Each structure stands twice: as structure tokens, then as C-alpha cells.
Short mmCIF file of C-alpha atoms and ligand atoms in Angstrom, two decimals:
data_model
loop_
_atom_site.label_atom_id
_atom_site.label_comp_id
_atom_site.label_asym_id
_atom_site.label_seq_id
_atom_site.Cartn_x
_atom_site.Cartn_y
_atom_site.Cartn_z
CA MET A 11 -19.07 -21.55 4.96
CA ILE A 12 -16.74 -19.59 2.65
CA ASP A 13 -14.34 -21.55 0.45
CA PHE A 14 -11.23 -19.56 -0.46
CA THR A 15 -9.81 -22.17 -2.83
CA PRO A 16 -9.00 -20.06 -5.92
CA THR A 17 -11.25 -20.61 -8.93
CA GLU A 18 -9.63 -21.89 -12.13
CA GLU A 19 -9.49 -18.33 -13.48
CA GLN A 20 -7.98 -16.96 -10.26
CA GLN A 21 -5.39 -19.76 -10.20
CA LEU A 22 -4.40 -18.95 -13.78
CA LEU A 23 -3.85 -15.30 -12.84
CA ILE A 24 -1.96 -16.26 -9.66
CA ASP A 25 0.32 -18.59 -11.66
CA THR A 26 0.92 -15.91 -14.31
CA VAL A 27 1.90 -13.25 -11.76
CA ARG A 28 3.93 -15.72 -9.68
CA GLN A 29 5.89 -16.79 -12.74
CA PHE A 30 6.43 -13.14 -13.70
CA VAL A 31 7.78 -12.26 -10.24
CA ARG A 32 10.05 -15.29 -10.06
CA THR A 33 11.46 -15.18 -13.59
CA GLU A 34 11.50 -11.45 -14.32
CA ILE A 35 11.66 -9.45 -11.09
CA VAL A 36 13.67 -11.58 -8.65
CA PRO A 37 16.60 -12.22 -11.07
CA LEU A 38 16.70 -8.48 -11.94
CA GLU A 39 17.04 -7.65 -8.26
CA ASP A 40 20.34 -9.56 -8.14
CA GLU A 41 21.73 -6.78 -10.36
CA LEU A 42 20.05 -3.85 -8.62
CA ASP A 43 21.11 -1.91 -5.53
CA PRO A 44 19.41 -3.56 -2.49
CA ASP A 45 17.63 -0.25 -1.80
CA ALA A 46 16.53 0.36 -5.39
CA GLU A 47 13.03 1.73 -5.85
CA SER A 48 12.83 1.71 -9.64
CA LEU A 49 14.02 -0.29 -12.63
CA PRO A 50 16.39 0.95 -15.33
CA PRO A 51 14.10 2.54 -18.02
CA PRO A 52 14.73 -0.13 -20.73
CA GLU A 53 13.81 -2.94 -18.31
CA ARG A 54 10.81 -1.02 -17.11
CA ARG A 55 9.54 -0.54 -20.67
CA ARG A 56 10.14 -4.20 -21.54
CA LEU A 57 8.31 -5.48 -18.48
CA ALA A 58 5.44 -2.98 -18.84
CA GLU A 59 4.92 -4.34 -22.38
CA ARG A 60 4.83 -7.89 -21.04
CA VAL A 61 2.23 -6.88 -18.45
CA GLU A 62 0.20 -5.24 -21.25
CA GLN A 63 0.26 -8.54 -23.18
CA MET A 64 -0.86 -10.36 -20.03
CA GLY A 65 -3.92 -8.05 -19.93
CA LEU A 66 -3.02 -6.88 -16.44
CA ARG A 67 -1.98 -3.27 -17.04
CA ALA A 68 -3.73 -1.00 -14.49
CA TRP A 69 -4.53 -4.26 -12.73
CA ASP A 70 -6.43 -2.71 -9.80
CA ALA A 71 -8.69 -0.45 -11.89
CA PRO A 72 -12.36 -1.17 -12.61
CA ALA A 73 -13.42 -2.10 -16.16
CA GLU A 74 -15.33 1.19 -16.66
CA VAL A 75 -12.06 3.14 -16.51
CA GLY A 76 -10.11 0.69 -18.66
CA GLY A 77 -8.75 -1.77 -16.08
CA PRO A 78 -9.34 -5.53 -16.01
CA GLY A 79 -12.18 -5.07 -13.48
CA LEU A 80 -11.00 -7.75 -11.06
CA ASP A 81 -13.02 -8.48 -7.94
CA VAL A 82 -11.47 -7.63 -4.56
CA VAL A 83 -10.66 -11.28 -3.69
CA THR A 84 -8.73 -11.70 -6.95
CA MET A 85 -6.93 -8.38 -6.37
CA ALA A 86 -5.95 -9.51 -2.86
CA LEU A 87 -4.66 -12.84 -4.21
CA LEU A 88 -2.57 -11.02 -6.85
CA ALA A 89 -1.27 -8.46 -4.33
CA MET A 90 -0.02 -11.44 -2.29
CA GLU A 91 2.01 -12.55 -5.32
CA MET A 92 3.27 -9.15 -6.49
CA SER A 93 4.96 -8.35 -3.19
CA GLN A 94 7.13 -11.49 -3.08
CA HIS A 95 10.45 -9.85 -3.90
CA ARG A 96 12.92 -7.51 -2.19
CA ALA A 97 11.19 -4.21 -3.06
CA GLY A 98 7.74 -5.82 -2.98
CA LEU A 99 6.31 -4.10 0.05
CA TYR A 100 6.45 -0.50 -1.19
CA ALA A 101 7.31 -1.00 -4.87
CA PRO A 102 5.54 -4.22 -5.90
CA CYS A 103 7.00 -5.29 -9.25
CA TYR A 104 8.50 -1.76 -9.41
CA GLY A 105 5.14 -0.44 -10.61
CA VAL A 106 5.13 -2.19 -13.99
CA PHE A 107 1.55 -3.35 -13.44
CA GLY A 108 0.49 0.33 -13.28
CA GLY A 109 -2.78 1.01 -11.53
CA ALA A 110 -4.24 4.12 -10.00
CA GLY A 111 -3.44 3.65 -6.36
CA LEU A 112 -5.44 6.85 -5.87
CA ALA A 113 -8.81 5.10 -5.99
CA HIS A 114 -10.39 8.44 -5.07
CA LEU A 115 -10.18 9.51 -8.68
CA TYR A 116 -12.76 6.91 -9.72
CA GLU A 117 -15.27 9.24 -8.07
CA GLY A 118 -14.02 12.20 -10.12
CA THR A 119 -15.81 14.13 -12.87
CA GLU A 120 -15.15 13.29 -16.54
CA TYR A 121 -12.77 16.30 -16.71
CA GLN A 122 -10.86 15.01 -13.67
CA LYS A 123 -10.69 11.49 -15.09
CA GLN A 124 -9.39 12.72 -18.45
CA ARG A 125 -6.80 15.02 -16.92
CA TYR A 126 -5.61 12.93 -13.95
CA LEU A 127 -6.97 9.38 -13.76
CA TYR A 128 -6.46 8.04 -17.30
CA PRO A 129 -2.88 9.38 -17.71
CA THR A 130 -2.10 7.88 -14.27
CA LEU A 131 -3.46 4.51 -15.33
CA ARG A 132 -1.33 4.71 -18.49
CA GLY A 133 1.72 5.41 -16.30
CA GLU A 134 2.16 8.90 -17.78
CA ARG A 135 1.39 10.88 -14.62
CA SER A 136 1.63 10.19 -10.92
CA GLY A 137 -0.02 11.64 -7.85
CA PHE A 138 0.21 11.85 -4.08
CA PHE A 139 -2.45 11.67 -1.39
CA ALA A 140 -2.15 14.32 1.34
CA LEU A 141 -4.25 13.81 4.43
CA SER A 142 -1.79 13.78 7.38
CA GLU A 143 -0.52 17.04 8.86
CA PRO A 144 2.11 18.04 11.45
CA SER A 145 -0.84 18.26 13.91
CA GLY A 146 -1.48 14.49 13.54
CA GLY A 147 -2.52 11.70 11.20
CA SER A 148 -4.41 9.25 13.45
CA ASP A 149 -7.40 11.54 13.88
CA PRO A 150 -7.37 13.62 10.70
CA ALA A 151 -10.97 14.83 11.02
CA ARG A 152 -9.89 16.89 14.04
CA ALA A 153 -6.24 17.47 13.10
CA ILE A 154 -6.63 19.04 9.65
CA ARG A 155 -5.56 22.71 9.78
CA THR A 156 -4.94 23.23 6.04
CA THR A 157 -7.71 25.55 4.89
CA ALA A 158 -9.45 26.06 1.56
CA VAL A 159 -11.41 29.30 1.21
CA ARG A 160 -13.74 29.99 -1.72
CA ASP A 161 -12.76 32.91 -3.99
CA GLY A 162 -15.11 33.20 -6.99
CA ASP A 163 -14.56 30.13 -9.18
CA ASP A 164 -11.44 29.15 -7.25
CA TRP A 165 -10.37 27.96 -3.82
CA ILE A 166 -7.33 29.33 -1.97
CA LEU A 167 -5.36 26.72 -0.01
CA ASN A 168 -3.05 27.48 2.92
CA GLY A 169 -1.32 25.11 5.32
CA HIS A 170 1.08 22.20 5.69
CA LYS A 171 1.02 18.45 5.16
CA LEU A 172 3.51 15.97 6.61
CA TRP A 173 4.61 12.39 5.76
CA ILE A 174 3.29 12.58 2.22
CA SER A 175 4.67 9.82 -0.02
CA ASN A 176 5.65 10.47 -3.63
CA ALA A 177 5.03 14.25 -3.57
CA ASP A 178 8.64 15.08 -4.54
CA ARG A 179 8.13 13.47 -7.96
CA ALA A 180 4.38 13.70 -8.55
CA ASP A 181 2.53 15.79 -11.15
CA TYR A 182 -0.47 16.38 -8.92
CA GLY A 183 -1.93 15.38 -5.58
CA ILE A 184 -5.21 14.91 -3.77
CA VAL A 185 -5.20 17.33 -0.86
CA VAL A 186 -7.73 17.08 1.95
CA ALA A 187 -8.44 20.53 3.41
CA ARG A 188 -10.80 22.25 5.84
CA THR A 189 -13.58 24.33 4.26
CA ALA A 190 -15.67 24.73 7.45
CA PRO A 191 -15.43 23.72 11.13
CA GLY A 192 -16.12 20.13 12.20
CA ARG A 193 -16.05 16.71 10.58
CA LYS A 194 -18.44 17.81 7.81
CA GLY A 195 -16.21 20.76 6.93
CA ILE A 196 -13.55 18.81 5.04
CA THR A 197 -13.20 18.82 1.26
CA SER A 198 -10.76 17.15 -1.20
CA PHE A 199 -9.01 19.00 -4.04
CA ILE A 200 -6.75 17.93 -6.88
CA VAL A 201 -3.73 20.24 -6.82
CA ASP A 202 -1.26 20.47 -9.73
CA ALA A 203 2.32 20.19 -8.47
CA ASP A 204 3.35 23.24 -10.53
CA SER A 205 0.71 25.49 -8.88
CA PRO A 206 2.28 28.76 -7.65
CA GLY A 207 2.60 28.69 -3.84
CA PHE A 208 2.85 24.88 -3.63
CA THR A 209 6.22 23.61 -2.39
CA VAL A 210 7.69 20.32 -1.29
CA ASP A 211 9.47 21.74 1.77
CA ARG A 212 11.41 18.77 2.99
CA ILE A 213 12.15 15.19 2.11
CA VAL A 214 11.93 12.91 5.12
CA HIS A 215 13.97 9.72 4.85
CA THR A 216 12.52 6.88 6.88
CA LEU A 217 13.16 3.15 7.39
CA ARG A 218 11.69 2.67 3.93
CA SER A 219 14.10 2.30 0.99
CA ALA A 220 11.54 3.34 -1.61
CA HIS A 221 9.66 6.63 -1.73
CA PRO A 222 10.80 9.02 0.99
CA ALA A 223 8.02 10.96 2.69
CA THR A 224 7.73 14.74 2.31
CA GLU A 225 6.52 17.86 4.04
CA LEU A 226 4.36 20.14 1.89
CA SER A 227 3.45 23.82 2.10
CA PHE A 228 0.47 25.58 0.57
CA ASP A 229 0.89 29.33 0.46
CA ASP A 230 -2.17 30.93 -1.16
CA VAL A 231 -2.39 28.08 -3.70
CA ARG A 232 -5.22 28.83 -6.14
CA VAL A 233 -7.20 25.73 -7.20
CA PRO A 234 -10.13 25.97 -9.65
CA ASP A 235 -13.46 24.66 -8.39
CA ARG A 236 -13.48 22.09 -11.21
CA ASN A 237 -10.60 20.44 -9.28
CA ARG A 238 -12.78 19.91 -6.22
CA LEU A 239 -13.06 16.14 -5.83
CA GLY A 240 -16.53 15.19 -4.62
CA ALA A 241 -18.98 17.51 -2.96
CA GLU A 242 -18.03 20.27 -0.53
CA GLY A 243 -17.85 18.76 2.97
CA GLU A 244 -17.50 15.22 1.63
CA GLY A 245 -13.71 15.14 1.83
CA PHE A 246 -13.52 13.10 4.98
CA THR A 247 -16.08 10.56 3.78
CA LEU A 248 -14.14 10.20 0.51
CA ALA A 249 -10.81 9.87 2.32
CA ALA A 250 -12.20 7.33 4.79
CA ALA A 251 -13.76 5.26 1.96
CA ARG A 252 -10.45 5.27 0.11
CA LEU A 253 -8.54 4.23 3.22
CA VAL A 254 -10.96 1.37 3.93
CA ARG A 255 -10.64 0.08 0.33
CA GLN A 256 -6.87 0.48 0.40
CA ARG A 257 -6.45 -1.50 3.61
CA ILE A 258 -7.26 -4.86 1.97
CA PRO A 259 -4.52 -4.84 -0.74
CA TYR A 260 -2.19 -3.16 1.81
CA ALA A 261 -2.72 -6.11 4.16
CA ALA A 262 -2.43 -8.60 1.27
CA GLY A 263 1.00 -7.20 0.30
CA CYS A 264 2.18 -7.93 3.87
CA VAL A 265 0.91 -11.52 3.63
CA GLY A 266 2.89 -11.96 0.38
CA VAL A 267 6.12 -10.80 2.00
CA ALA A 268 5.48 -13.09 4.98
CA VAL A 269 4.98 -16.04 2.60
CA ALA A 270 8.28 -15.27 0.84
CA ALA A 271 10.20 -14.82 4.13
CA HIS A 272 8.76 -18.05 5.54
CA ARG A 273 9.64 -19.96 2.36
CA MET A 274 13.25 -18.74 2.70
CA ALA A 275 13.33 -19.77 6.38
CA VAL A 276 12.00 -23.26 5.62
CA ASP A 277 14.56 -23.76 2.81
CA TYR A 278 17.43 -22.50 4.95
CA ALA A 279 16.43 -24.62 7.97
CA LYS A 280 16.66 -27.71 5.74
CA ILE A 281 20.28 -27.05 4.73
CA ARG A 282 21.94 -25.27 7.65
CA GLU A 283 23.52 -27.50 10.30
CA THR A 284 24.30 -26.65 13.95
CA PHE A 285 25.13 -28.96 16.85
CA GLY A 286 25.44 -31.89 14.46
CA LYS A 287 22.01 -31.68 12.86
CA LYS A 288 19.93 -29.56 10.55
CA LEU A 289 18.16 -26.49 11.94
CA ALA A 290 14.94 -28.10 10.69
CA GLU A 291 15.52 -30.94 13.18
CA GLN A 292 15.86 -28.56 16.17
CA GLN A 293 12.55 -28.24 17.95
CA GLY A 294 13.13 -24.56 18.78
CA ILE A 295 13.36 -23.81 15.04
CA GLN A 296 10.41 -26.07 14.18
CA TRP A 297 8.22 -24.10 16.56
CA MET A 298 9.30 -20.81 15.01
CA LEU A 299 8.34 -22.17 11.59
CA VAL A 300 5.01 -23.42 12.95
CA ASP A 301 4.29 -19.98 14.41
CA ASN A 302 5.11 -18.47 10.98
CA GLU A 303 2.66 -20.87 9.35
CA ILE A 304 -0.10 -20.02 11.83
CA ASP A 305 0.48 -16.26 11.46
CA ILE A 306 0.35 -16.53 7.66
CA ARG A 307 -2.78 -18.69 7.56
CA THR A 308 -4.60 -16.41 10.01
CA ALA A 309 -3.68 -13.22 8.17
CA ARG A 310 -4.47 -14.69 4.75
CA LEU A 311 -7.92 -15.88 5.81
CA LEU A 312 -8.81 -12.54 7.38
CA VAL A 313 -7.65 -10.61 4.30
CA LEU A 314 -9.67 -12.86 1.99
CA GLN A 315 -12.71 -12.68 4.24
CA ALA A 316 -12.60 -8.86 4.18
CA ALA A 317 -12.17 -8.97 0.39
CA HIS A 318 -15.07 -11.40 0.02
CA ARG A 319 -17.37 -9.13 2.04
CA ALA A 320 -16.24 -6.12 0.01
CA ASP A 321 -17.19 -8.03 -3.16
CA ARG A 322 -20.64 -8.64 -1.67
CA GLY A 323 -21.03 -4.89 -1.20
CA GLU A 324 -21.02 -5.10 2.60
CA ASP A 325 -19.68 -2.40 4.91
CA VAL A 326 -16.13 -3.67 5.51
CA ARG A 327 -14.84 -0.97 7.87
CA THR A 328 -14.32 -3.48 10.69
CA ASP A 329 -13.22 -6.38 8.44
CA ALA A 330 -10.63 -4.20 6.72
CA ALA A 331 -9.39 -2.93 10.12
CA VAL A 332 -9.06 -6.51 11.43
CA ALA A 333 -7.27 -7.62 8.24
CA LYS A 334 -4.89 -4.64 8.27
CA LEU A 335 -4.09 -5.02 11.96
CA VAL A 336 -3.56 -8.79 11.91
CA ALA A 337 -1.69 -8.91 8.58
CA THR A 338 0.77 -6.13 9.44
CA GLU A 339 1.49 -7.48 12.93
CA ALA A 340 1.61 -11.17 11.90
CA ALA A 341 3.85 -10.44 8.89
CA SER A 342 6.20 -8.41 11.12
CA ARG A 343 6.58 -11.45 13.39
CA VAL A 344 7.12 -13.80 10.43
CA VAL A 345 9.87 -11.62 8.94
CA ASP A 346 11.50 -11.26 12.36
CA ARG A 347 11.51 -15.05 12.99
CA SER A 348 12.72 -15.79 9.47
CA MET A 349 15.57 -13.34 9.97
CA GLN A 350 16.47 -15.00 13.28
CA ILE A 351 16.58 -18.44 11.62
CA HIS A 352 19.10 -17.06 9.08
CA GLY A 353 21.43 -15.84 11.84
CA GLY A 354 23.96 -13.24 10.62
CA LEU A 355 22.91 -13.81 7.03
CA GLY A 356 19.44 -12.58 7.99
CA VAL A 357 20.65 -9.02 8.51
CA ALA A 358 22.91 -8.93 5.43
CA LYS A 359 21.86 -6.82 2.46
CA GLU A 360 22.47 -9.81 0.16
CA LEU A 361 19.08 -11.16 1.28
CA PRO A 362 15.75 -9.30 1.10
CA LEU A 363 14.94 -9.99 4.76
CA GLU A 364 16.58 -6.84 6.14
CA ARG A 365 14.64 -4.58 3.76
CA TRP A 366 11.37 -6.37 4.54
CA TYR A 367 12.15 -6.06 8.27
CA ARG A 368 12.68 -2.29 8.05
CA GLU A 369 9.82 -1.58 5.71
CA MET A 370 7.36 -3.87 7.50
CA ARG A 371 7.77 -1.73 10.62
CA ILE A 372 6.15 1.19 8.79
CA ARG A 373 3.13 -0.95 7.91
CA ARG A 374 1.99 -0.82 11.55
CA ILE A 375 1.87 2.99 11.30
CA GLY A 376 0.94 3.83 7.69
CA GLU A 377 -2.68 3.71 6.40
CA GLY A 378 -3.93 4.03 9.99
CA PRO A 379 -1.73 2.74 12.84
CA SER A 380 -2.58 -0.46 14.74
CA GLU A 381 -4.12 1.61 17.57
CA VAL A 382 -6.48 3.35 15.15
CA GLN A 383 -7.56 -0.04 13.74
CA ARG A 384 -8.26 -1.14 17.32
CA LEU A 385 -10.40 2.00 17.84
CA ILE A 386 -12.42 1.13 14.71
CA ILE A 387 -12.93 -2.45 15.92
CA ALA A 388 -13.80 -1.25 19.44
CA ARG A 389 -16.54 1.00 18.02
CA ASP A 390 -18.02 -2.04 16.29
CA VAL A 391 -17.74 -4.26 19.38
CA LEU A 392 -19.03 -1.66 21.85
CA GLY A 393 -21.28 0.46 19.65
CA GLY A 394 -22.17 3.82 21.25
CA ALA A 395 -20.44 2.81 24.51
CA ALA A 396 -17.02 3.19 22.82
C1 LIG B 416 6.70 6.45 5.57
C2 LIG B 416 5.36 7.07 5.76
C3 LIG B 416 4.58 7.40 4.65
C4 LIG B 416 3.35 8.01 4.81
N1 LIG B 416 2.64 8.39 3.70
C5 LIG B 416 1.51 9.14 3.86
C6 LIG B 416 0.82 9.66 2.72
O1 LIG B 416 1.22 9.44 1.56
N2 LIG B 416 -0.28 10.44 2.92
C7 LIG B 416 -0.76 10.73 4.17
O2 LIG B 416 -1.76 11.44 4.27
N3 LIG B 416 -0.14 10.22 5.29
C8 LIG B 416 0.98 9.45 5.15
N4 LIG B 416 1.64 8.95 6.26
C9 LIG B 416 1.15 9.34 7.57
C10 LIG B 416 0.56 8.24 8.41
O3 LIG B 416 -0.70 7.91 7.92
C11 LIG B 416 0.56 8.77 9.83
O4 LIG B 416 1.90 8.77 10.32
C12 LIG B 416 -0.32 7.97 10.74
O5 LIG B 416 -1.66 8.13 10.38
C13 LIG B 416 -0.13 8.37 12.20
O6 LIG B 416 -0.22 9.77 12.37
P1 LIG B 416 0.91 10.54 13.22
O7 LIG B 416 2.23 10.10 12.74
O8 LIG B 416 0.61 11.98 13.18
O9 LIG B 416 0.73 9.98 14.71
P2 LIG B 416 -0.27 10.56 15.81
O10 LIG B 416 -1.61 10.75 15.24
O11 LIG B 416 0.38 11.71 16.47
O12 LIG B 416 -0.28 9.34 16.83
C14 LIG B 416 0.90 8.96 17.55
C15 LIG B 416 0.75 7.53 18.06
O13 LIG B 416 -0.30 7.44 19.01
C16 LIG B 416 -1.20 6.41 18.64
N5 LIG B 416 -2.57 6.83 18.98
C17 LIG B 416 -3.23 7.86 18.45
N6 LIG B 416 -4.46 7.96 19.00
C18 LIG B 416 -4.55 6.94 19.89
C19 LIG B 416 -5.57 6.47 20.80
N7 LIG B 416 -6.77 7.08 20.83
N8 LIG B 416 -5.32 5.41 21.57
C20 LIG B 416 -4.11 4.77 21.51
N9 LIG B 416 -3.12 5.17 20.68
C21 LIG B 416 -3.33 6.21 19.90
C22 LIG B 416 -1.05 6.27 17.14
O14 LIG B 416 -1.44 5.00 16.73
C23 LIG B 416 0.42 6.51 16.94
O15 LIG B 416 1.10 5.29 17.16
C24 LIG B 416 2.85 8.28 6.11
C25 LIG B 416 3.62 7.91 7.24
C26 LIG B 416 4.85 7.31 7.08
C27 LIG B 416 5.65 6.96 8.30
#
């Protein structure tokens, strides 16, 4: 029997982050454009200093690279708090908590950590992660056409990547390329954004307010072998491990937004009157709120269970897939119902619901679409027969 009641220490951290979001971030958003993806620099500096004092700078990094070294359950609980504001899904707390995001780099050499990881954790540099290509993102092991060919101490990269977040403003990126045929022929490289032959070809605006996606081109881009991340042929294993790890906080962020949307719906149902009584007294609305509650409880438990197993060092491929699938789909339903309960106000830009509604739609596609999560779960359920 697993008890997910937060420990005293976890509750203290939850309360600290919750207070920060409610007193610092939410009031600031009243002044910002509803589609804002960053804070004005003076506010950003002020809040980053506050986070530093709270001891939560680079909050998702392990202790050995200078982070607070939180366990996965605690990180999931905090991710559920950090997303509870308008920009919270794709820009939780507008990045003032820092953090690597690119967990790949923890596996890097000391040179790679010094040059890329530590400056990223300090908020001085930022990176992108380029796996998906025009040929497809669901099955990257087969779809990758970008090649890396050895040339002395360097590698020469050629090809295209599509849907890559943050590449238009990043200093470097992790690029997954083919070095030989087959699943074992994929290798990861760290590519500096100012490398000759590397271009951000196109910015693709999507439903998301923050961080447009991009299309990238590699035209004889020369990358030194010391920028190879992991062993040759290990690129897919590294990418898959990163995606599995990433799915738990990704799912937790969705739960946080669902909690915030549901809270708004409950509050509104208690004050809005139609047909002579409060919405909260109409059974049709009560059932919508009950369905929200059930969706949130289910998603939260599955996210925490996956996190708990990750903390025990278990293989969480299936758990993370279940958590990602359920949390993204359940949170989409919660935001949709909460919007419906608000009527016309629900789709107005004055409230965060419309941004959550748009951005939540991407969550069922990004970091492995729902269908890919189902394939992962099917392999577990059916074994070789799948
Ligand atoms: C806003 C945004 C940001 C992104 N950021 C990044 C990023 O930073 N880095 C990066 O590498 N990628 C990124 N992606 C790419 C994302 O991971 C891919 O879009 C995703 O993996 C799906 O790939 P695809 O779009 O090529 O769809 P396809 O692989 O062409 O699949 C099309 C559809 O078919 C479904 N499908 C595929 N196979 C099956 C099957 N066997 N059975 C049933 N259904 C199936 C898929 O689920 C999908 O819905 C981003 C995408 C978006 C929209």
C-alpha cells in the first residue's frame, strides 16, 4: 500500500512554491499580455533571486551537479504547483526556477558539463532537443534521416529537424543523428547554434503561446567528437531514457493546470446564478465538477505512482506512459469542462482557461503522442505478441 500523503518536508516545499505562484506570479500576469512567454527582465531578476534564497534554483537538477537533489515524487508534487498560472503549462513560473530541462546532459563528460550543463543551470545558456524530423516523430528510430559521418576528430552533420522548441533563441542543442543503419545506428551530438551550416529555417507558430517550434537545417555542420553525447550508437537509448524521465514532470504539469481550472470552476459555480439558482445547485454542473474531481484524482495518483517507482529505481517505461497518457487526456477534459461552466467568460482572454485549453491540446501530441503511449503499454501487456 503506497501512501502519497506528502511528508512534512514535502509539504513545506509545496506550501513555499504555492505561495510563490499565488503571490508573485499570478498577480504579475494581470499586467502581462495574455500570451506572454517571459517576464520583464527586472521582475525576472528579482524573482530568480527569491528562488535562489528559497534554495530551489535549478530545482530539477541532482545534487551532484549543484541542484537540490529532490526525489522524483517531490519534483512531481512541485511541478503540480508551478504550473498553476496562465503560462504554467509551457512556461512554468516563466523559468525563474531554472533547471536543465535537458536531462541528457547529466550523462555528459566533464567538458560537456562545464561548457553546456552548468551555464544552463545558472540560466546563462539555453538549449534545444532535436529528435523529430519531417519524416516523423512518433517512430524516430526509423524516421531519423539526419546523418553524422566521421571525419577525423569531427563529425559532419547533414539533414533537417522539424517541430523543435526553443531553437530560435538557443545557444546550443542536442541533435540526434544517424551514424549507421538501424536502431543501434543513432548517436547524439551537442551542436553550437553558431556552427557554420546550421540554420533555423522556419519558425512554426502553433496553438501554443510560448515557444514557437522551428525547422532546422544542417548543411555540412562540423561537430568535434568531444561534443558526442554518450557512446556511438547509444543516441536512441539516451533519447528514450530522457523521454521516459521527462514524461513524469510533463504529466504533473498537466495535473497542476487541471487543479487550477477545476478550482476556478468550483468558485464560479458557487456565485453564478441561472434559472433562479446557483450553477452549483444544478445537477448537470455538479456532475461536471464531479467528473473533474475524478479525472484529477486518477491522474494525480498515476503520476505519483510512476514517480514513486522511478525513485525506487524501477523500469518506469510503462508507468510513465500510463501517467502521461492519463494526465494529458484527463487534464484536457477538466479544462474543457471548466471552460464550459464559465460560459462566454471561459473563452475570454481575461481568464487563463483559453490559453490552457489551446496549450493542453499539444500535450496529447508532444513528448510522444497518446497513440505512442498506448503502443508502449500494449508492448507491456502483450509482450512479444504486440
Ligand atoms: C509544439 C510542438 C513542440 C515540439 N517540440 C519538439 C522538440 O522540442 N523536439 C523534438 O524532437 N520534437 C518536438 N515536437 C515533435 C513531437 O514530438 C512530434 O510531433 C510527435 O512525436 C509526433 O510526431 P509527428 O508529428 O511526426 O507525427 P507522426 O509520427 O507522423 O504521427 C502522426 C499521428 O499518427 C499517430 N500514430 C503514429 N503511429 C501510430 C500507430 N502505430 N498507431 C496509431 N497511431 C499512430 C501519432 O500518434 C500521430 O497522432 C514538438 C511538437 C509540437 C507540436
